Coordinates of C-alpha atoms in Angstrom, one line a residue:
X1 CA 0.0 0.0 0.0
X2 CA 1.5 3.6 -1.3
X3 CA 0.2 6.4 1.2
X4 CA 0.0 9.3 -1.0
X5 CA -2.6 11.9 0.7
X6 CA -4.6 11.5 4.1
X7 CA -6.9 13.8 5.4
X8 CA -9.0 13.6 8.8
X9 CA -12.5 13.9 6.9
X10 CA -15.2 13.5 9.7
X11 CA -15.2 13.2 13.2
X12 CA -18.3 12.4 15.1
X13 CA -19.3 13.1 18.9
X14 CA -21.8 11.5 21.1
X15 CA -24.8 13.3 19.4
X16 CA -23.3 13.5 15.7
X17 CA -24.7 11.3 13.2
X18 CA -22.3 8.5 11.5
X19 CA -21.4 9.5 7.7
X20 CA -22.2 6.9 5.0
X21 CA -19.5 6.8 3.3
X22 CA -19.1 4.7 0.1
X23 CA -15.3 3.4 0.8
X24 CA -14.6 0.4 2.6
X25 CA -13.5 1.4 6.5
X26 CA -11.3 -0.5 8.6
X27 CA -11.5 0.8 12.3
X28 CA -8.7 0.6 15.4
X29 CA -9.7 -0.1 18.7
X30 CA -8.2 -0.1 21.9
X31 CA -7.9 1.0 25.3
X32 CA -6.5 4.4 26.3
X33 CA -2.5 4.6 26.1
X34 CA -2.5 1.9 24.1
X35 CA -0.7 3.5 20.8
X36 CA -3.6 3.4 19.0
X37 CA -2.9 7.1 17.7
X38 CA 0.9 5.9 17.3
X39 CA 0.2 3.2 14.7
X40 CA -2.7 4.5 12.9
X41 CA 0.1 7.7 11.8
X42 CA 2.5 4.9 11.4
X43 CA 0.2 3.5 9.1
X44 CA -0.8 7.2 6.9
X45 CA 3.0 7.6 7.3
X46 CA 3.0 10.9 9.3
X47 CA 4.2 11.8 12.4
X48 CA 1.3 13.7 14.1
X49 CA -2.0 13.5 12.2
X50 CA -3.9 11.5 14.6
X51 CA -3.4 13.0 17.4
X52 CA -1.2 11.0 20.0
X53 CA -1.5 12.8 23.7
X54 CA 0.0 12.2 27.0
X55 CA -3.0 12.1 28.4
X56 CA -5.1 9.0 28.3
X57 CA -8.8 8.9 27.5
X58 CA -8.1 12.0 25.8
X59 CA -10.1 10.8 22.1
X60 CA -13.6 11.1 22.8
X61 CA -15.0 11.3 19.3
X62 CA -14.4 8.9 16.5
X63 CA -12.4 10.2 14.0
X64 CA -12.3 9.2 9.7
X65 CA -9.4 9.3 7.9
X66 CA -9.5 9.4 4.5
X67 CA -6.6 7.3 3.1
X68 CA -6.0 8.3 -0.9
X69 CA -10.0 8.9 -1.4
X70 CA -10.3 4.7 -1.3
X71 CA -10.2 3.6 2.0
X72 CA -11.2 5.0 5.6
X73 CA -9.1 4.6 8.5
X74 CA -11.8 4.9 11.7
X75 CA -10.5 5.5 15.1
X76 CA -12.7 4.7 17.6
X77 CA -12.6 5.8 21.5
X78 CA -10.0 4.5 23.6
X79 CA -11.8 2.0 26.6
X80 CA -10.4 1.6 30.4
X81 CA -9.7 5.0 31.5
X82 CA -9.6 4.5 34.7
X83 CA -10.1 8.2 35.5
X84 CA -13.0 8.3 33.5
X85 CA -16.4 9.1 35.4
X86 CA -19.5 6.2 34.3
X87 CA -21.0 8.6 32.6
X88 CA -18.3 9.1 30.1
X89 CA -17.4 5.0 30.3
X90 CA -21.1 4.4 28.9
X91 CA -20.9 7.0 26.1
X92 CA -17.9 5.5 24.9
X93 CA -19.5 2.7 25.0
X94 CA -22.3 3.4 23.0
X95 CA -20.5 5.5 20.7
X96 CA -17.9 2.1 19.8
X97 CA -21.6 0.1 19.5
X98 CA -23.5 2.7 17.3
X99 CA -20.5 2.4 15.1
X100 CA -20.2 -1.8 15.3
X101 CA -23.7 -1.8 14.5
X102 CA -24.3 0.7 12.2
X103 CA -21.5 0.7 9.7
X104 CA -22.4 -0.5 6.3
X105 CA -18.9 -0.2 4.9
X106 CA -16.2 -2.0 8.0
X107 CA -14.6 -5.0 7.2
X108 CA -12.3 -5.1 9.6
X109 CA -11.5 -4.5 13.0
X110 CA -8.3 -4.3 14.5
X111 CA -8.1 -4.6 17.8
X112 CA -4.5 -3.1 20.1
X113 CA -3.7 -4.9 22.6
X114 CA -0.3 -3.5 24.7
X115 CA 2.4 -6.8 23.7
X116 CA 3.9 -6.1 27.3
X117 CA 1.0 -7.0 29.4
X118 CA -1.8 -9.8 29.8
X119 CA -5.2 -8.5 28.2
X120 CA -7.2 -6.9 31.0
X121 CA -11.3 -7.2 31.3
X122 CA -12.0 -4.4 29.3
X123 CA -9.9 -5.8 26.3
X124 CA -11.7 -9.4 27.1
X125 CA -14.9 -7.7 26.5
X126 CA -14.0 -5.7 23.6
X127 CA -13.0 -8.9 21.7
X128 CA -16.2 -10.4 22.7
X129 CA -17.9 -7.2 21.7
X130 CA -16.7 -7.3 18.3
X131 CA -17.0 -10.8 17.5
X132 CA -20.4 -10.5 19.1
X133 CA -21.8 -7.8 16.0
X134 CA -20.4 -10.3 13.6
X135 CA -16.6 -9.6 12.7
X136 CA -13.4 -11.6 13.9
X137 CA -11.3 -9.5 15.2
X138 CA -7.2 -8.8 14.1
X139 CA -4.9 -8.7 17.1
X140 CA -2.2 -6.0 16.7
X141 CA 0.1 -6.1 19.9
X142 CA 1.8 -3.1 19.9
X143 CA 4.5 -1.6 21.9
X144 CA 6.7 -5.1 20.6
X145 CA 10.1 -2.8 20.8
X146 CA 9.5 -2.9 24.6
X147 CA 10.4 -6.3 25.4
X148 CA 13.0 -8.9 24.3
X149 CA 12.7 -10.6 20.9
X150 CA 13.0 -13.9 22.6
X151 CA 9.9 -12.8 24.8
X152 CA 7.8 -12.4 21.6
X153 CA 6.0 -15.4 21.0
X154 CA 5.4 -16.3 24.5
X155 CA 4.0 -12.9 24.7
X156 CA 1.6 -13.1 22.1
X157 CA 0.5 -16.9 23.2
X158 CA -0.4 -15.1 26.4
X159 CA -2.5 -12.5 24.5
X160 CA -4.2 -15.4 22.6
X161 CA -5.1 -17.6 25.6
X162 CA -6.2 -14.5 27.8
X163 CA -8.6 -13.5 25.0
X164 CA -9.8 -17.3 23.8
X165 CA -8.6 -16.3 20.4
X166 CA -9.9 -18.7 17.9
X167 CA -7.1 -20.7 16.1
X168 CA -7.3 -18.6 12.8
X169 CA -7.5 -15.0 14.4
X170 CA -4.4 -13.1 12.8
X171 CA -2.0 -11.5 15.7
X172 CA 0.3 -9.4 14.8
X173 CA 3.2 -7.7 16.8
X174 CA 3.7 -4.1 16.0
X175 CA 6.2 -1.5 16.8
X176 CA 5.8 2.2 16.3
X177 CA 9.4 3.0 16.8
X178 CA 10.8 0.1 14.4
X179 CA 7.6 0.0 12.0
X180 CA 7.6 -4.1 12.3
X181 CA 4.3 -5.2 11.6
X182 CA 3.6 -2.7 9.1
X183 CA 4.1 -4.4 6.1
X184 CA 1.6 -7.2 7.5
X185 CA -1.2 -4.8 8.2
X186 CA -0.6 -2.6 4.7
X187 CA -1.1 -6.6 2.9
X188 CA -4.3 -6.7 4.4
X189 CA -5.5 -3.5 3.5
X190 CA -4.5 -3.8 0.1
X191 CA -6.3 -7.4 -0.1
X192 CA -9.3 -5.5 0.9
X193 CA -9.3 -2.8 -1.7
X194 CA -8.7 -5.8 -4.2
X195 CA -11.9 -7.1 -3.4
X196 CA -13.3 -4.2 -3.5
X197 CA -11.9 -3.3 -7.4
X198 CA -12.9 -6.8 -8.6
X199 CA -16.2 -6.2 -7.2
X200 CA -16.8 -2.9 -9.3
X201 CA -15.1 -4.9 -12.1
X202 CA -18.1 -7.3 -12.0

């Protein structure tokens, strides 16, 4: 996949209505401080177009990114803030199922999960969540730089067995410091807008 222009098209609040676009989306999930911001401008290839913040719980809204005017890049409101009040917690909420629900265009979901740590109850219950309105799921376990290469795959099988992963679910580390994983995630982007061309086509 060549990035050539990105552009944050739409972004949607608690009371804003989703767009309907006509591209195929792909949307990031993940709880707060996660590097959900990190890898989605890893992804558009620049440094500070999603906007990464030392503050967790900070994205509220969920933003559209229009990647070269064929695909959309959706991020959706980091989970677990522990600061949070319930209030907020349940809009979130809400906001994550509207969008699970509603989209007409997302085919997949990827779903951040920090390499370094077993998968707490709110990432359990995304995973469920997801798989519950009818998608599976891609594991992208970020932060991978952090910890030893040798740790790696015992890492990951921790991730998987936490989360009751089913034996086909695709896991893949990422770093946003190294850019490993990249490559992996651009190959199933471009398989999607393949589809999607062969399906005009016909």
């Amino acid at each position: 996949m060549i990035i050539k222009n990105v552009s944050l098209e739409t972004v949607c609040g608690i009371t804003s209505k989703l767009p309907e676009n006509v591209h195929p989306e792909v949307a990031f999930a993940g709880k707060s401080n996660v590097g959900k911001s990190s890898l989605i401008n890893a992804l558009m290839n620049r440094k500070s177009l999603a906007r990464t913040s030392s503050q967790p719980g900070k994205t509220q809204t969920i933003n559209y990114y229009n990647i070269n005017n064929e695909i959309y890049f959706v991020d959706l409101p980091g989970y677990g803030y522990a600061k949070a009040n319930e209030k907020v917690k349940a809009q979130w909420g809400k906001m994550i199922e509207d969008y699970l629900h509603k989209s007409k265009q997302l085919r997949y979901v990827f779903l951040l999960i920090d390499i370094r740590h077993e998968p707490g109850n709110n990432d359990v219950i995304m995973y469920d969540w997801i798989k519950r309105h009818g998608y599976q799921p891609i594991i992208i376990a970020t932060k991978m730089d952090k910890i030893n290469r040798s740790q790696i795959q015992k890492h990951l099988k921790m991730i998987r067995t936490k989360l009751q992963t089913d034996k086909d679910t695709i896991v893949i580390p990422f770093s946003a410091t190294t850019k490993q994983g990249r490559e992996e995630i651009y190959e199933l982007l471009d398989g999607i807008l393949k589809t999607g061309t062969e399906e005009t086509d016909a």
